[in-house]
Each structure stands twice: as structure tokens, then as C-alpha cells.
Coordinates of C-alpha atoms and ligand atoms in Angstrom, one line a residue:
Chain A
M1 CA 120.5 176.6 12.6
N2 CA 116.6 175.6 13.3
C3 CA 115.0 172.3 14.1
H4 CA 113.1 172.3 10.7
W5 CA 116.6 172.3 9.0
V6 CA 118.1 169.5 11.1
K7 CA 115.1 167.4 10.9
E8 CA 115.3 167.6 7.2
K9 CA 118.7 166.6 7.3
I10 CA 118.2 163.8 10.1
F11 CA 118.1 160.6 7.4
P12 CA 120.9 161.8 5.1
Y13 CA 123.0 162.3 8.6
L14 CA 122.1 159.0 9.6
D15 CA 122.8 157.5 6.1
G16 CA 126.3 159.3 6.4
E17 CA 125.1 161.5 3.3
V18 CA 125.8 164.9 4.5
T19 CA 128.8 167.1 3.9
A20 CA 131.3 167.5 6.7
E21 CA 130.2 171.0 6.8
E22 CA 126.5 170.0 7.0
R23 CA 127.5 167.4 10.0
G24 CA 129.3 170.0 11.6
K25 CA 126.3 172.2 11.9
I26 CA 123.7 169.3 12.8
E27 CA 126.5 168.3 15.6
A28 CA 126.5 171.7 17.0
H29 CA 122.7 171.7 16.7
L30 CA 122.2 168.3 18.5
A31 CA 124.4 169.4 21.3
S32 CA 122.0 171.9 22.4
C33 CA 118.6 170.6 21.2
Q34 CA 117.1 167.9 23.4
S35 CA 113.9 167.4 21.0
C36 CA 116.3 166.9 17.8
A37 CA 118.6 164.8 19.9
E38 CA 116.2 162.4 21.3
E39 CA 114.8 162.0 17.9
L40 CA 118.1 161.0 16.0
A41 CA 118.7 158.6 19.2
C42 CA 115.6 157.0 18.4
F43 CA 116.2 156.4 14.8
K44 CA 119.9 155.2 15.8
N45 CA 118.5 152.6 18.3
I46 CA 115.7 151.5 15.8
R47 CA 119.0 150.7 13.5
T48 CA 120.9 149.0 16.1
T49 CA 118.1 146.6 17.0
A50 CA 117.4 145.9 13.6
H51 CA 121.2 144.9 13.1
T52 CA 120.9 142.3 15.9
L53 CA 117.4 140.6 15.0
D54 CA 117.9 137.3 15.3
E55 CA 118.7 135.2 12.0
L56 CA 116.2 133.0 11.3
K57 CA 116.6 129.6 9.7
P58 CA 114.5 127.4 7.0
S59 CA 113.6 123.8 7.8
D60 CA 116.3 121.1 8.3
Y61 CA 115.2 119.6 5.3
F62 CA 116.0 122.5 3.3
E63 CA 119.3 121.7 1.7
M64 CA 118.1 118.0 1.0
R65 CA 115.1 119.2 -0.9
L66 CA 117.0 121.6 -2.8
K67 CA 119.4 118.9 -4.1
R68 CA 116.7 116.5 -4.9
R69 CA 115.3 119.1 -7.1
L70 CA 118.4 120.1 -8.9
Q71 CA 119.3 116.6 -9.8
V72 CA 116.0 116.3 -11.9
T73 CA 117.5 116.9 -15.1
P74 CA 115.3 119.2 -16.9
K75 CA 113.1 117.6 -19.8
S76 CA 114.3 118.0 -23.2
S77 CA 114.7 121.8 -23.3
V78 CA 115.0 122.9 -26.8
W79 CA 111.9 121.1 -28.1
S80 CA 110.0 122.8 -25.3
F81 CA 111.5 126.1 -25.8
L82 CA 110.4 125.7 -29.5
W83 CA 107.2 124.3 -28.6
K84 CA 106.3 127.2 -26.4
R85 CA 106.9 129.6 -28.9
R86 CA 104.9 127.9 -31.9
L87 CA 102.8 130.6 -32.8
A88 CA 105.6 133.1 -33.2
W89 CA 107.7 130.6 -35.3
A90 CA 104.5 129.9 -37.4
A91 CA 104.2 133.5 -38.2
A92 CA 107.8 134.1 -38.8
L93 CA 108.1 130.7 -41.2
P94 CA 106.8 132.6 -44.3
V95 CA 109.4 135.4 -43.7
L96 CA 112.0 132.7 -43.2
V97 CA 111.5 131.0 -46.1
I98 CA 111.6 133.8 -48.4
L99 CA 114.9 135.3 -46.5
S100 CA 116.7 131.9 -46.9
F101 CA 115.6 132.0 -50.7
I102 CA 117.1 135.0 -51.2
I103 CA 120.3 134.5 -49.4
F104 CA 120.6 131.4 -51.1
R105 CA 120.4 133.0 -54.4
S106 CA 122.9 135.6 -53.3
S107 CA 125.3 133.4 -51.9
S108 CA 125.0 130.1 -53.6
S109 CA 128.7 130.1 -54.7
K110 CA 130.2 130.7 -51.3
P111 CA 131.0 127.9 -48.7
M112 CA 128.7 127.5 -46.0
P113 CA 129.9 128.7 -42.7
S114 CA 131.0 126.0 -40.0
L115 CA 128.3 125.2 -37.5
Q116 CA 131.0 124.3 -34.7
V117 CA 130.7 125.9 -31.7
E118 CA 133.7 128.3 -30.7
A119 CA 135.1 129.7 -27.7
D120 CA 134.7 133.2 -28.6
Y121 CA 130.8 133.4 -28.6
Y122 CA 129.4 135.9 -26.5
Y123 CA 126.1 136.0 -24.6
L124 CA 123.2 137.9 -25.4
E125 CA 121.5 140.2 -22.9
T126 CA 118.3 138.3 -23.1
E127 CA 117.6 135.7 -20.3
S128 CA 115.5 132.8 -21.5
E129 CA 112.1 132.7 -19.5
S130 CA 111.8 129.0 -20.1
P131 CA 113.2 127.1 -16.9
D132 CA 114.8 124.6 -19.0
I133 CA 116.8 127.1 -21.3
Q134 CA 120.0 129.0 -19.4
Y135 CA 120.5 131.3 -22.0
V136 CA 120.6 132.1 -26.1
V137 CA 124.1 132.8 -27.5
E138 CA 124.4 134.2 -30.5
K139 CA 127.7 133.7 -32.4
E140 CA 129.1 136.0 -35.1
L141 CA 130.4 134.0 -37.9
S142 CA 133.4 135.1 -39.9
N143 CA 131.1 135.9 -43.0
G144 CA 129.5 138.5 -40.8
S145 CA 126.2 136.5 -40.2
N146 CA 124.9 135.3 -36.6
Q147 CA 124.1 132.2 -35.8
V148 CA 121.9 131.6 -32.7
L149 CA 122.5 128.7 -30.3
I150 CA 120.2 127.8 -27.7
V151 CA 121.7 126.4 -24.4
P152 CA 120.0 124.0 -21.8
V153 CA 120.6 124.6 -18.1
L154 CA 123.3 123.1 -16.2
S155 CA 122.6 119.8 -14.7
Y156 CA 123.5 119.2 -11.3
A157 CA 123.4 115.6 -11.8
D158 CA 125.9 115.4 -14.5
K159 CA 128.6 117.2 -12.1
S160 CA 130.8 115.2 -9.8
Y161 CA 132.0 116.0 -6.3
Chain B
M1 CA 133.6 109.9 -8.9
R2 CA 135.8 112.5 -10.6
K3 CA 138.8 114.2 -8.7
D4 CA 140.5 117.2 -9.2
N5 CA 144.1 116.6 -8.8
R6 CA 145.0 120.5 -8.9
I7 CA 145.5 122.0 -5.7
R8 CA 142.6 124.8 -5.3
K9 CA 141.6 127.0 -2.9
D10 CA 139.0 125.5 -0.3
V11 CA 135.5 127.2 -1.3
K12 CA 135.1 128.0 2.3
E13 CA 138.1 130.7 1.7
C14 CA 136.5 132.0 -1.6
N15 CA 134.7 135.2 -1.8
D16 CA 131.4 135.3 -3.5
E17 CA 132.7 136.4 -7.1
E18 CA 135.0 133.6 -6.8
L19 CA 132.5 131.0 -5.8
M20 CA 130.3 132.2 -9.1
E21 CA 133.1 131.5 -11.1
L22 CA 133.3 127.8 -9.7
I23 CA 129.6 127.7 -10.0
K24 CA 129.9 128.6 -13.5
N25 CA 132.4 125.7 -14.1
G26 CA 129.8 123.4 -12.7
D27 CA 131.3 123.1 -9.1
T28 CA 128.7 121.6 -7.0
T29 CA 130.8 122.2 -3.7
A30 CA 130.9 125.9 -4.5
F31 CA 127.3 126.0 -4.9
D32 CA 126.7 124.2 -1.7
Q33 CA 128.9 126.9 -0.1
M34 CA 126.8 129.5 -1.6
V35 CA 123.5 128.2 -0.3
K36 CA 125.2 127.8 3.2
R37 CA 126.5 131.4 2.9
Y38 CA 123.1 132.9 2.1
K39 CA 120.4 130.5 3.0
N40 CA 119.6 132.0 6.5
K41 CA 120.3 135.5 5.9
L42 CA 117.9 135.3 2.6
F43 CA 115.4 133.2 4.6
S44 CA 115.4 135.7 7.6
T45 CA 114.3 138.4 4.9
L46 CA 111.9 136.5 2.9
Y47 CA 110.2 135.2 6.1
R48 CA 110.0 139.0 7.5
I49 CA 108.5 140.3 4.1
T50 CA 106.0 137.2 3.6
R51 CA 105.4 136.2 7.1
N52 CA 104.9 132.8 6.2
N53 CA 107.3 129.8 6.9
D54 CA 106.3 127.6 3.8
T55 CA 106.0 130.6 1.4
A56 CA 109.5 131.7 2.4
E57 CA 110.9 128.6 2.3
D58 CA 109.3 128.0 -1.4
I59 CA 110.7 131.1 -2.3
L60 CA 114.3 130.6 -1.2
Q61 CA 114.1 127.2 -3.0
E62 CA 113.3 128.8 -6.4
T63 CA 115.9 131.3 -5.6
F64 CA 118.9 129.0 -5.5
I65 CA 117.3 126.8 -8.2
K66 CA 118.1 130.0 -10.5
V67 CA 121.1 130.8 -8.8
F68 CA 122.6 127.7 -10.0
R69 CA 120.8 127.2 -13.6
K70 CA 121.2 130.7 -14.4
C71 CA 124.6 131.4 -13.1
R72 CA 126.0 132.0 -16.3
L73 CA 123.8 135.3 -16.6
Y74 CA 125.7 136.4 -13.5
K75 CA 127.9 139.7 -14.6
P76 CA 130.8 140.2 -12.0
A77 CA 129.8 144.2 -12.3
Y78 CA 127.1 143.3 -9.8
K79 CA 127.7 142.1 -6.3
V80 CA 126.8 138.8 -5.7
S81 CA 124.8 139.6 -3.0
T82 CA 122.5 141.9 -5.1
W83 CA 122.2 139.6 -7.9
I84 CA 121.1 136.7 -5.4
Y85 CA 118.7 139.1 -3.6
T86 CA 117.3 140.4 -6.7
I87 CA 116.3 136.9 -8.1
A88 CA 114.7 136.3 -4.4
L89 CA 112.7 139.2 -4.7
N90 CA 111.8 138.6 -8.3
E91 CA 110.7 135.2 -7.1
M92 CA 108.4 136.5 -4.4
R93 CA 106.8 138.8 -6.4
S94 CA 106.0 136.1 -9.3
Y95 CA 105.0 133.9 -6.3
M96 CA 102.7 136.3 -4.9
R97 CA 101.1 137.1 -8.2
K98 CA 100.3 133.2 -8.9
Q99 CA 98.5 133.1 -5.3
K100 CA 94.6 133.4 -6.1
P101 CA 92.9 134.8 -4.4
T102 CA 95.3 137.9 -4.3
V103 CA 97.5 137.2 -1.2
S104 CA 98.0 140.5 0.5
L105 CA 101.0 141.2 1.8
D106 CA 99.8 143.9 4.1
A107 CA 97.4 141.8 6.4
M108 CA 98.4 138.8 7.6
P109 CA 98.8 136.8 11.0
T110 CA 101.6 138.2 13.6
F111 CA 105.0 137.5 14.2
A112 CA 106.1 134.6 16.2
L113 CA 109.5 134.4 17.9
T114 CA 110.7 131.1 17.7
S115 CA 113.7 131.4 20.2
D116 CA 114.0 132.9 23.8
P117 CA 116.1 135.9 23.8
P118 CA 119.2 136.0 26.0
N119 CA 118.5 139.4 27.4
P120 CA 114.9 140.2 28.8
Q121 CA 115.1 144.1 27.8
D122 CA 116.8 143.3 24.6
G123 CA 114.5 140.7 23.7
L124 CA 111.6 143.0 24.3
L125 CA 113.0 145.7 21.9
K126 CA 113.4 143.1 19.4
I127 CA 109.8 141.6 19.7
K128 CA 108.7 145.3 19.5
L129 CA 110.4 146.0 16.7
E130 CA 109.5 142.8 14.5
Q131 CA 106.0 143.4 15.3
A132 CA 106.3 146.9 14.3
I133 CA 108.1 146.0 11.0
E134 CA 105.3 143.3 10.5
A135 CA 102.9 146.0 10.6
L136 CA 104.4 148.3 7.9
P137 CA 103.2 148.2 4.2
A138 CA 104.8 145.7 2.1
D139 CA 106.9 148.3 -0.1
Y140 CA 108.3 150.0 2.9
R141 CA 108.8 146.8 5.1
S142 CA 111.0 145.2 2.2
A143 CA 113.1 148.5 1.7
F144 CA 113.7 149.0 5.5
L145 CA 114.7 145.2 5.8
L146 CA 117.3 145.4 3.0
R147 CA 118.8 148.7 4.2
E148 CA 118.9 148.2 8.2
V149 CA 118.6 144.5 8.7
D150 CA 120.7 143.3 5.5
G151 CA 122.9 146.5 5.0
F152 CA 122.7 147.2 1.5
P153 CA 123.5 150.7 0.0
Y154 CA 120.5 152.4 -1.6
E155 CA 121.6 152.0 -5.1
D156 CA 121.5 148.2 -4.6
I157 CA 117.9 148.3 -2.9
A158 CA 116.9 150.4 -5.9
N159 CA 118.0 147.4 -8.3
I160 CA 116.8 144.6 -6.2
I161 CA 113.2 146.1 -5.6
K162 CA 113.1 147.7 -9.2
C163 CA 112.7 151.3 -8.6
P164 CA 114.9 154.6 -8.8
I165 CA 117.1 155.4 -5.9
G166 CA 114.8 158.1 -5.0
T167 CA 112.1 156.1 -4.4
A168 CA 114.1 153.3 -2.3
K169 CA 115.3 156.0 -0.2
S170 CA 111.8 157.5 0.7
R171 CA 110.4 154.2 1.3
V172 CA 113.2 153.5 4.1
N173 CA 112.9 156.8 5.8
R174 CA 109.0 156.3 5.7
A175 CA 109.1 153.0 7.3
R176 CA 111.7 154.8 9.7
L177 CA 109.3 157.6 10.5
M178 CA 106.4 155.0 11.2
L179 CA 108.4 153.0 13.5
K180 CA 109.5 155.7 15.4
E181 CA 105.9 156.8 15.6
K182 CA 105.2 153.4 16.9
L183 CA 108.2 152.6 19.0
G184 CA 109.2 156.0 20.3
K185 CA 108.5 155.4 23.9
F186 CA 110.5 152.1 23.5
F187 CA 113.5 153.5 21.8
G188 CA 113.8 156.7 23.5
G189 CA 112.4 159.2 21.0
G190 CA 109.3 160.3 23.1
N191 CA 106.0 160.2 21.7
R192 CA 106.3 163.5 19.3
Ligands
ZN201 ZN1 116.3 170.9 17.4

């Protein structure tokens, strides 16, 4: 067992990521090698001191400011969401027109799906980048097609204590 | 004012995951409790990374606003603490990107301790450590703080700072080596 091997293992040892066998070898070496023992003691002391660093506090007005900001209901969200993506919508429009024409032709005899939101919707992984939109929900309708719902953010002001 | 007549657990007794469930249902007392639980811890880390009171506080504001408004994106597969820290460090990155001319986290004013340490010897070590942490490169500093001050496992650190686990480990270890280099004589490691 040499110092080089122990020094390589010193961080995994410190992090508790060595096997029982390795730990035994390291500790046996530390008992007889002052240099390695001092090095480990230094890392341990740094860690102990880091654990006890003072907890710092934001200003006294932090929570008041936070509440005030949360009570501002976001501006009409759906329209700003759509507006910010106007180019994308413009590009998609011809495709949508053609698609809806095809769908209409193929399904004109079937009843239209209900537009009610049910509780069994699931969330898409995608998080909205708009600060006003909490998430986009995709709901599978009984006929197998998907309905996309845009859900605005929760408003702190709407809720009572 | 609406009153809920059902008997419910005091938010102070709820664990983080239970609080998140309440927040998802629009419970603002649960949210306030979450803020109380995390604001100092998170502020300490943000302050030590950014070394600016106002910046750290602004980022903390944005973080909690996201926690509230995007609460439904929280998945119980993650620990709440990891989720909140991930939001905070994302906010910090985007805050730093918006700063023109580019603010570098690697060259900023020195750390000032606000309170008198109770034990002079203990206090000296803390000041030395604060100063040495401050002098670390920003990436190493974040990783070291998350590991040794906030106590996150490497897997969580990798998620929070968005890097592979191996990178998180090597950043923490490089920080440890640099700190030992600087502080060896104070922390009993000689000057090797
Ligand atoms: Zn040795």
C-alpha cells in the first residue's frame, strides 16, 4: 500500500464511496503515514468548517416584496402566449387549414368531441417559457385525437388564507 | 375569507413533499412555510456564489415566484430541495446572462462578514474559508457549496448544475484541493 494509491482514494473515502475492503486498507495506511493522515485531516477540517458557516439572511422586506409581487395577477396570458408565437402560428396556418379540411371531409358524419375539460388529463413534459403560462395540457379525447389546453399560472391573489 | 373546516395538519409539521401538494392546490400558507424553510439556506448559497446582496435577493425572489407559479411541474420523483435549487441556479444563470457588460463571477469584491463570530479561533477559520471559497472559480465554487455547505449528494448536484455526475465530482474535488492549497496551514494540512 503506497501513498499514491491512498491519495487517489482520499476523496472517495471522504465521500463514503469506497468498499469496506478499501476502507480497511486506507485506514491501516493512515495509521502509519503522517503525511496522508494530515492531508485527510485538512480535508475533514475544511468540511467541518464549511458545515458551520453562518446562515445568511435576505433583507427584512424580502417576504413582503415577494407577496406583493405574487399578488399581481399576470396579464391576460393566453393572448400574450399566442402573440409571442405569432410567426410560428402564421407559418402553421396554411397547414392547419388544409388539415382541418381533410379532417372535416373524413369525419363530417361523426359527432364533434366534447370540449369540456375532464380530470383525467395529463401534463406534457414541456414547461412553458412564458411567465404567464403554467403549462400546456394535452388531453386525449375519446376519439383518439388530442386537445391542447393552455393553462394560466396560479394567482396568489385568488386564494384566501 | 374562506375557512377550511376539515382538520388538517399544521404546515409546520408537513414535510417538503406534503407542502408541495398543498401548494399545488393553491394553499398560500403552505407556500409561506416553504419560503420560511428555504429562504436563508438558499440566500446563503446564492450570496456566496454571486457575492452580491441585491443580486442574490433578486434571484431568490424569482426562484420563489417560479416555485409558486410552476408548482404543478414539480414531480415527486425529485426531492423538493433539489427542485428548488435547480430553479434557483437556472435563475442565476439567466440573470447573469442578462447582465451587460458580462458580469463575471470570477472577479468580484471581497467577502464581508456581517456578524461577529462567537469563538475567535472558530471565527477566524470561517473567515479564511469564506475568503478562499470566494476566490475559487465560479463553477468549482457552486459545486463545492452545494456539496459541503448544503450537503447534496453528487447526483443531485449534477441535476442542479446540469452536468454529468463525474463533472460534479471533479469540480468538488478540485475545489477541495485548491482550498487545501490555500488553507493548509490553518486547517492542519501543512503546506504540501
Ligand atoms: Zn501515505
